[in-house]
C-alpha cells in the first residue's frame, strides 16, 4: 500500500501498487511480512503532520515477519526466523548521542515507514542490528503492537519515574496505553485511565485499571506520575495539575497540538517535572519484549486485510477500533 502524496486519511491516500522485490543490502535482512500494526505516527506521516522524507512511501513500522533472505554479511538471524521491525531503523553510532548510549536522539537516524519503506507490504528490508527476535508466546498479529506502541509506552513509563506500587495516570487510551497499563499493573501500580470514550474506559477497567473516567473528571486522589498519550496539548496542564508534589508527567507522542499557557504555581511549582519521550533505544525494545513475554502482556488486536489499510487508519483516528488495528499480509 503506497502513499504517493500526503493527504487526509478520509480521502484514502493509500493505493495498492506493485514494487520490485527489495534487495537486502550488506548487513540487512529481507523479511516476508506477516502482520503490520497501524500507529498514530503512520497517520502523522500520511496526513502531513510530519514532513515527507520519501515519496512514494510504503508506511508501517510495527512489522512482524520471517527472515526470507539475509543480505551480504548478515549472520545474526537465519532464514525462517521470526523477527520484528520497529520505527528506529538505523543510527550513526558516531554522534555524541550515540556514543553516550542515547541513540534515540541520534542526529542522523533513519526510520521505517518514513525515511525507508515499511511494512504495509509483502516484503520489507531492515538492518539486522535493528531487528528484534520475537518471543514465541505471541502470534504474529499480537506481537506487532509491542514494536512501537509497547516500546514507546515502556520508555514513557520509565521516563514517568512512577514508583513500583505508585499511582499512575494515563491520558488517552489506545494501543500504546493498553500495553503500558499491563506493564504498570505488573509493577503493582494503581492505574488511572482518562479518556472520553466509554468503550475505552470499560477496556481499561477490564485490563485492571483502578479507576477510569473522562479527562475533566475528579480523580480519587493525586497521582505520583502521569503519561499523556493523546496528541492533545490541552491535556498537559490537566495532567500537571493532577500529579502530586514532586510528580512527573511524561509526554509519549511524536506530535502534539500546541500547549496552552500555564500558570507556574499549580502546574510546575512544588518540583513537578515535565518530560517528553523521543523514540527509543534498542535496549528499550529488548527490555520491553522480554518483560512482555514474562508477564505476559496480552495485546488486543483487530485484524484487517492489507488492502483495507485506509479503513484501519480511519478507525484508529476515530477510535472505532478496540486497541490496535493490525494489517494481515497473506
Ligand atoms: Zn548517532
Ligand atoms: Zn508507532
Short mmCIF file of C-alpha atoms in Angstrom, two decimals, residues 24-321:
data_model
loop_
_atom_site.label_atom_id
_atom_site.label_comp_id
_atom_site.label_asym_id
_atom_site.label_seq_id
_atom_site.Cartn_x
_atom_site.Cartn_y
_atom_site.Cartn_z
CA UNK A 24 18.70 -6.59 1.21
CA UNK A 25 21.89 -4.53 1.36
CA UNK A 26 25.01 -5.51 3.31
CA UNK A 27 24.03 -6.44 6.86
CA UNK A 28 20.34 -6.26 6.06
CA UNK A 29 17.54 -8.81 6.08
CA UNK A 30 14.70 -9.18 3.62
CA UNK A 31 11.67 -10.05 5.71
CA UNK A 32 8.50 -11.71 4.45
CA UNK A 33 5.92 -9.61 6.29
CA UNK A 34 3.10 -11.48 8.08
CA UNK A 35 1.47 -8.63 10.00
CA UNK A 36 1.96 -4.90 10.48
CA UNK A 37 0.19 -2.85 13.12
CA UNK A 38 -1.00 0.66 12.37
CA UNK A 39 0.11 3.51 14.61
CA UNK A 40 -0.89 7.11 15.10
CA UNK A 41 2.55 8.05 13.78
CA UNK A 42 1.56 6.47 10.46
CA UNK A 43 -1.32 8.95 10.40
CA UNK A 44 1.10 11.82 11.09
CA UNK A 45 3.28 10.63 8.17
CA UNK A 46 0.32 10.11 5.83
CA UNK A 47 -1.59 13.29 6.65
CA UNK A 48 1.45 15.58 6.74
CA UNK A 49 1.89 16.40 10.44
CA UNK A 50 5.42 15.10 9.83
CA UNK A 51 7.27 16.33 6.72
CA UNK A 52 7.61 13.85 3.87
CA UNK A 53 11.02 12.17 3.78
CA UNK A 54 10.36 9.88 0.84
CA UNK A 55 7.50 9.62 -1.67
CA UNK A 56 6.07 7.35 -2.83
CA UNK A 57 6.36 5.56 0.50
CA UNK A 58 5.26 2.26 1.99
CA UNK A 59 4.22 3.21 5.57
CA UNK A 60 4.24 0.90 8.58
CA UNK A 61 6.73 0.40 11.39
CA UNK A 62 5.36 -2.36 13.63
CA UNK A 63 6.27 -5.28 11.44
CA UNK A 64 6.40 -8.99 12.23
CA UNK A 65 7.58 -11.48 9.64
CA UNK A 66 10.12 -14.14 8.87
CA UNK A 67 13.62 -13.75 7.51
CA UNK A 68 13.50 -14.70 3.85
CA UNK A 69 16.88 -13.61 2.57
CA UNK A 70 19.82 -12.39 4.67
CA UNK A 71 21.92 -9.84 2.75
CA UNK A 72 25.70 -9.98 2.37
CA UNK A 73 27.40 -10.38 5.74
CA UNK A 74 24.15 -10.71 7.72
CA UNK A 75 24.64 -13.55 10.22
CA UNK A 76 22.56 -12.64 13.28
CA UNK A 77 19.38 -14.43 12.13
CA UNK A 78 18.70 -17.47 10.00
CA UNK A 79 16.26 -17.87 7.14
CA UNK A 80 12.84 -18.60 8.65
CA UNK A 81 13.49 -16.85 11.98
CA UNK A 82 10.64 -14.66 13.17
CA UNK A 83 11.71 -11.04 13.59
CA UNK A 84 10.18 -7.66 14.34
CA UNK A 85 10.93 -4.32 12.68
CA UNK A 86 10.35 -1.08 14.58
CA UNK A 87 10.40 2.67 13.91
CA UNK A 88 14.13 3.13 14.62
CA UNK A 89 15.79 1.66 11.52
CA UNK A 90 19.37 2.81 11.95
CA UNK A 91 21.56 5.20 13.92
CA UNK A 92 25.01 6.54 13.04
CA UNK A 93 26.81 5.10 16.06
CA UNK A 94 29.24 8.03 15.95
CA UNK A 95 27.46 11.23 17.05
CA UNK A 96 27.70 12.43 20.64
CA UNK A 97 24.28 10.98 21.47
CA UNK A 98 25.05 7.54 20.06
CA UNK A 99 28.40 7.48 21.85
CA UNK A 100 26.63 8.33 25.12
CA UNK A 101 24.16 5.44 24.78
CA UNK A 102 21.33 7.78 23.78
CA UNK A 103 20.80 6.54 20.23
CA UNK A 104 17.13 7.57 20.33
CA UNK A 105 18.48 11.15 19.98
CA UNK A 106 20.85 10.31 17.08
CA UNK A 107 21.29 13.21 14.66
CA UNK A 108 21.12 11.02 11.57
CA UNK A 109 18.79 8.19 12.49
CA UNK A 110 16.56 6.63 9.84
CA UNK A 111 13.03 5.35 10.34
CA UNK A 112 10.94 2.50 8.99
CA UNK A 113 7.89 3.72 7.12
CA UNK A 114 9.17 7.32 6.92
CA UNK A 115 12.72 7.58 5.57
CA UNK A 116 12.54 4.00 4.24
CA UNK A 117 9.75 1.75 3.05
CA UNK A 118 7.90 -0.02 5.83
CA UNK A 119 5.63 -2.96 6.45
CA UNK A 120 2.36 -2.24 4.62
CA UNK A 121 3.69 -4.69 2.04
CA UNK A 122 4.64 -8.31 1.46
CA UNK A 123 8.36 -7.60 1.92
CA UNK A 124 10.45 -5.17 3.95
CA UNK A 125 14.20 -4.83 4.49
CA UNK A 126 15.86 -3.95 7.78
CA UNK A 127 19.45 -3.78 9.06
CA UNK A 128 19.85 -6.93 11.15
CA UNK A 129 21.25 -4.92 14.06
CA UNK A 130 17.88 -3.15 14.32
CA UNK A 131 15.68 -6.27 14.03
CA UNK A 132 14.20 -7.92 17.12
CA UNK A 133 13.73 -11.59 17.87
CA UNK A 134 10.01 -12.10 18.63
CA UNK A 135 9.27 -14.18 21.76
CA UNK A 136 7.31 -17.36 20.95
CA UNK A 137 4.33 -16.64 23.24
CA UNK A 138 2.77 -14.11 20.84
CA UNK A 139 1.15 -14.80 17.49
CA UNK A 140 2.17 -12.57 14.58
CA UNK A 141 -0.66 -10.06 14.97
CA UNK A 142 -0.39 -9.90 18.77
CA UNK A 143 3.34 -9.21 18.60
CA UNK A 144 3.04 -6.23 16.23
CA UNK A 145 1.85 -3.53 18.69
CA UNK A 146 4.70 -4.36 21.04
CA UNK A 147 7.12 -2.93 18.45
CA UNK A 148 6.11 0.73 18.74
CA UNK A 149 3.08 1.11 20.98
CA UNK A 150 4.67 -1.22 23.50
CA UNK A 151 8.23 0.09 23.31
CA UNK A 152 7.28 3.78 23.40
CA UNK A 153 4.84 3.19 26.25
CA UNK A 154 7.57 1.35 28.11
CA UNK A 155 10.05 4.18 27.67
CA UNK A 156 7.33 6.65 28.73
CA UNK A 157 6.69 4.55 31.83
CA UNK A 158 10.40 4.66 32.69
CA UNK A 159 10.50 8.41 31.95
CA UNK A 160 7.46 8.98 34.21
CA UNK A 161 9.53 7.63 37.10
CA UNK A 162 6.39 6.09 38.62
CA UNK A 163 7.48 4.09 41.67
CA UNK A 164 6.60 0.40 41.98
CA UNK A 165 3.16 0.35 43.57
CA UNK A 166 2.65 4.05 42.76
CA UNK A 167 -0.41 5.89 41.44
CA UNK A 168 -0.16 6.36 37.68
CA UNK A 169 -2.41 8.32 35.30
CA UNK A 170 -2.75 7.55 31.59
CA UNK A 171 -4.28 10.33 29.44
CA UNK A 172 -5.64 8.79 26.25
CA UNK A 173 -6.16 5.06 25.96
CA UNK A 174 -5.26 3.43 22.67
CA UNK A 175 -2.79 0.85 21.51
CA UNK A 176 0.19 2.13 23.49
CA UNK A 177 -1.63 2.86 26.74
CA UNK A 178 -3.37 -0.53 26.83
CA UNK A 179 0.02 -2.27 26.82
CA UNK A 180 1.57 0.23 29.25
CA UNK A 181 -1.31 -0.39 31.67
CA UNK A 182 -0.49 -4.10 31.71
CA UNK A 183 3.21 -3.44 32.43
CA UNK A 184 2.34 -0.93 35.17
CA UNK A 185 -0.08 -3.42 36.74
CA UNK A 186 2.74 -5.97 36.89
CA UNK A 187 4.76 -3.33 38.77
CA UNK A 188 1.93 -3.10 41.32
CA UNK A 189 0.82 0.37 40.21
CA UNK A 190 -2.73 1.66 40.65
CA UNK A 191 -3.51 2.84 37.12
CA UNK A 192 -5.97 5.66 36.46
CA UNK A 193 -7.15 6.00 32.86
CA UNK A 194 -8.56 9.25 31.48
CA UNK A 195 -10.31 9.02 28.13
CA UNK A 196 -13.54 10.43 26.75
CA UNK A 197 -14.55 7.14 25.11
CA UNK A 198 -16.81 4.97 27.35
CA UNK A 199 -15.74 1.81 25.46
CA UNK A 200 -12.09 2.61 26.18
CA UNK A 201 -12.90 3.24 29.84
CA UNK A 202 -14.50 -0.22 30.02
CA UNK A 203 -11.50 -1.80 28.30
CA UNK A 204 -9.19 -0.12 30.81
CA UNK A 205 -11.17 -1.49 33.76
CA UNK A 206 -11.25 -4.96 32.19
CA UNK A 207 -7.44 -4.83 31.95
CA UNK A 208 -7.09 -3.94 35.62
CA UNK A 209 -7.30 -0.15 35.84
CA UNK A 210 -8.06 1.02 39.37
CA UNK A 211 -10.16 3.90 38.01
CA UNK A 212 -11.36 5.12 34.60
CA UNK A 213 -13.10 8.34 33.64
CA UNK A 214 -13.02 11.37 31.37
CA UNK A 215 -10.13 13.89 31.43
CA UNK A 216 -12.25 16.50 33.25
CA UNK A 217 -13.48 14.11 35.97
CA UNK A 218 -12.19 14.40 39.55
CA UNK A 219 -9.61 11.72 40.34
CA UNK A 220 -9.87 9.83 43.63
CA UNK A 221 -6.52 11.33 44.70
CA UNK A 222 -3.28 12.86 43.49
CA UNK A 223 -1.08 10.87 41.10
CA UNK A 224 2.61 10.09 41.52
CA UNK A 225 3.12 10.23 37.76
CA UNK A 226 1.19 10.56 34.53
CA UNK A 227 1.74 9.78 30.86
CA UNK A 228 -0.04 11.78 28.14
CA UNK A 229 -0.59 9.52 25.12
CA UNK A 230 -3.21 11.64 23.34
CA UNK A 231 -1.64 14.17 20.92
CA UNK A 232 -3.55 16.96 22.65
CA UNK A 233 -1.53 19.81 24.16
CA UNK A 234 -4.51 20.88 26.25
CA UNK A 235 -4.07 17.76 28.38
CA UNK A 236 -0.60 18.79 29.57
CA UNK A 237 -1.77 21.31 32.19
CA UNK A 238 -4.58 18.92 33.19
CA UNK A 239 -2.03 16.17 33.87
CA UNK A 240 0.38 18.54 35.64
CA UNK A 241 -2.40 19.64 38.00
CA UNK A 242 -3.29 16.02 38.70
CA UNK A 243 0.17 14.93 39.86
CA UNK A 244 1.24 15.29 43.46
CA UNK A 245 4.17 17.43 44.66
CA UNK A 246 7.34 16.05 43.12
CA UNK A 247 5.33 14.20 40.45
CA UNK A 248 6.32 13.72 36.83
CA UNK A 249 4.35 13.99 33.59
CA UNK A 250 5.80 12.23 30.53
CA UNK A 251 4.56 13.06 27.02
CA UNK A 252 4.62 9.96 24.82
CA UNK A 253 3.65 11.37 21.42
CA UNK A 254 5.83 12.20 18.43
CA UNK A 255 3.48 15.06 17.58
CA UNK A 256 1.21 17.17 19.79
CA UNK A 257 -1.05 20.15 19.27
CA UNK A 258 0.10 23.38 20.95
CA UNK A 259 0.00 23.56 24.71
CA UNK A 260 -1.97 26.39 26.29
CA UNK A 261 -0.28 28.93 28.55
CA UNK A 262 0.28 27.53 32.03
CA UNK A 263 0.47 29.16 35.44
CA UNK A 264 3.60 28.42 37.43
CA UNK A 265 2.16 27.57 40.83
CA UNK A 266 -0.46 24.90 40.06
CA UNK A 267 1.39 23.32 37.16
CA UNK A 268 5.15 23.26 37.77
CA UNK A 269 5.98 24.60 41.23
CA UNK A 270 6.35 22.01 44.02
CA UNK A 271 9.08 20.38 41.93
CA UNK A 272 6.81 18.89 39.34
CA UNK A 273 8.63 17.63 36.25
CA UNK A 274 7.51 17.66 32.61
CA UNK A 275 9.40 15.34 30.23
CA UNK A 276 9.00 14.27 26.64
CA UNK A 277 9.75 10.89 25.10
CA UNK A 278 11.64 10.67 21.81
CA UNK A 279 11.65 7.30 20.07
CA UNK A 280 13.57 4.57 21.86
CA UNK A 281 16.87 2.80 22.08
CA UNK A 282 17.31 -0.82 21.05
CA UNK A 283 17.85 -1.60 24.72
CA UNK A 284 14.33 -0.28 25.45
CA UNK A 285 12.96 -2.60 22.78
CA UNK A 286 14.77 -5.67 24.06
CA UNK A 287 13.69 -4.89 27.65
CA UNK A 288 10.03 -4.42 26.68
CA UNK A 289 9.89 -7.65 24.65
CA UNK A 290 11.45 -9.64 27.50
CA UNK A 291 9.11 -8.13 30.08
CA UNK A 292 6.06 -8.53 27.83
CA UNK A 293 6.82 -12.23 27.41
CA UNK A 294 7.42 -12.75 31.14
CA UNK A 295 4.25 -11.01 32.41
CA UNK A 296 2.77 -11.98 29.84
CA UNK A 297 1.19 -8.97 28.11
CA UNK A 298 -1.93 -9.73 26.07
CA UNK A 299 -2.25 -7.10 23.31
CA UNK A 300 -5.80 -6.64 21.98
CA UNK A 301 -5.75 -6.62 18.21
CA UNK A 302 -8.31 -6.21 15.43
CA UNK A 303 -7.20 -7.75 12.14
CA UNK A 304 -7.72 -6.14 8.71
CA UNK A 305 -6.58 -7.28 5.27
CA UNK A 306 -3.68 -5.22 3.91
CA UNK A 307 -5.94 -3.78 1.20
CA UNK A 308 -8.07 -2.19 3.96
CA UNK A 309 -5.19 -0.05 5.28
CA UNK A 310 -7.10 3.21 4.71
CA UNK A 311 -10.10 1.89 6.66
CA UNK A 312 -7.88 0.64 9.50
CA UNK A 313 -6.29 4.08 9.83
CA UNK A 314 -9.66 5.84 9.75
CA UNK A 315 -10.74 3.50 12.54
CA UNK A 316 -7.77 4.33 14.78
CA UNK A 317 -8.26 8.04 14.08
CA UNK A 318 -11.92 7.87 15.11
CA UNK A 319 -11.26 5.41 17.98
CA UNK A 320 -13.52 2.85 16.30
CA UNK A 321 -11.07 0.02 16.97
#
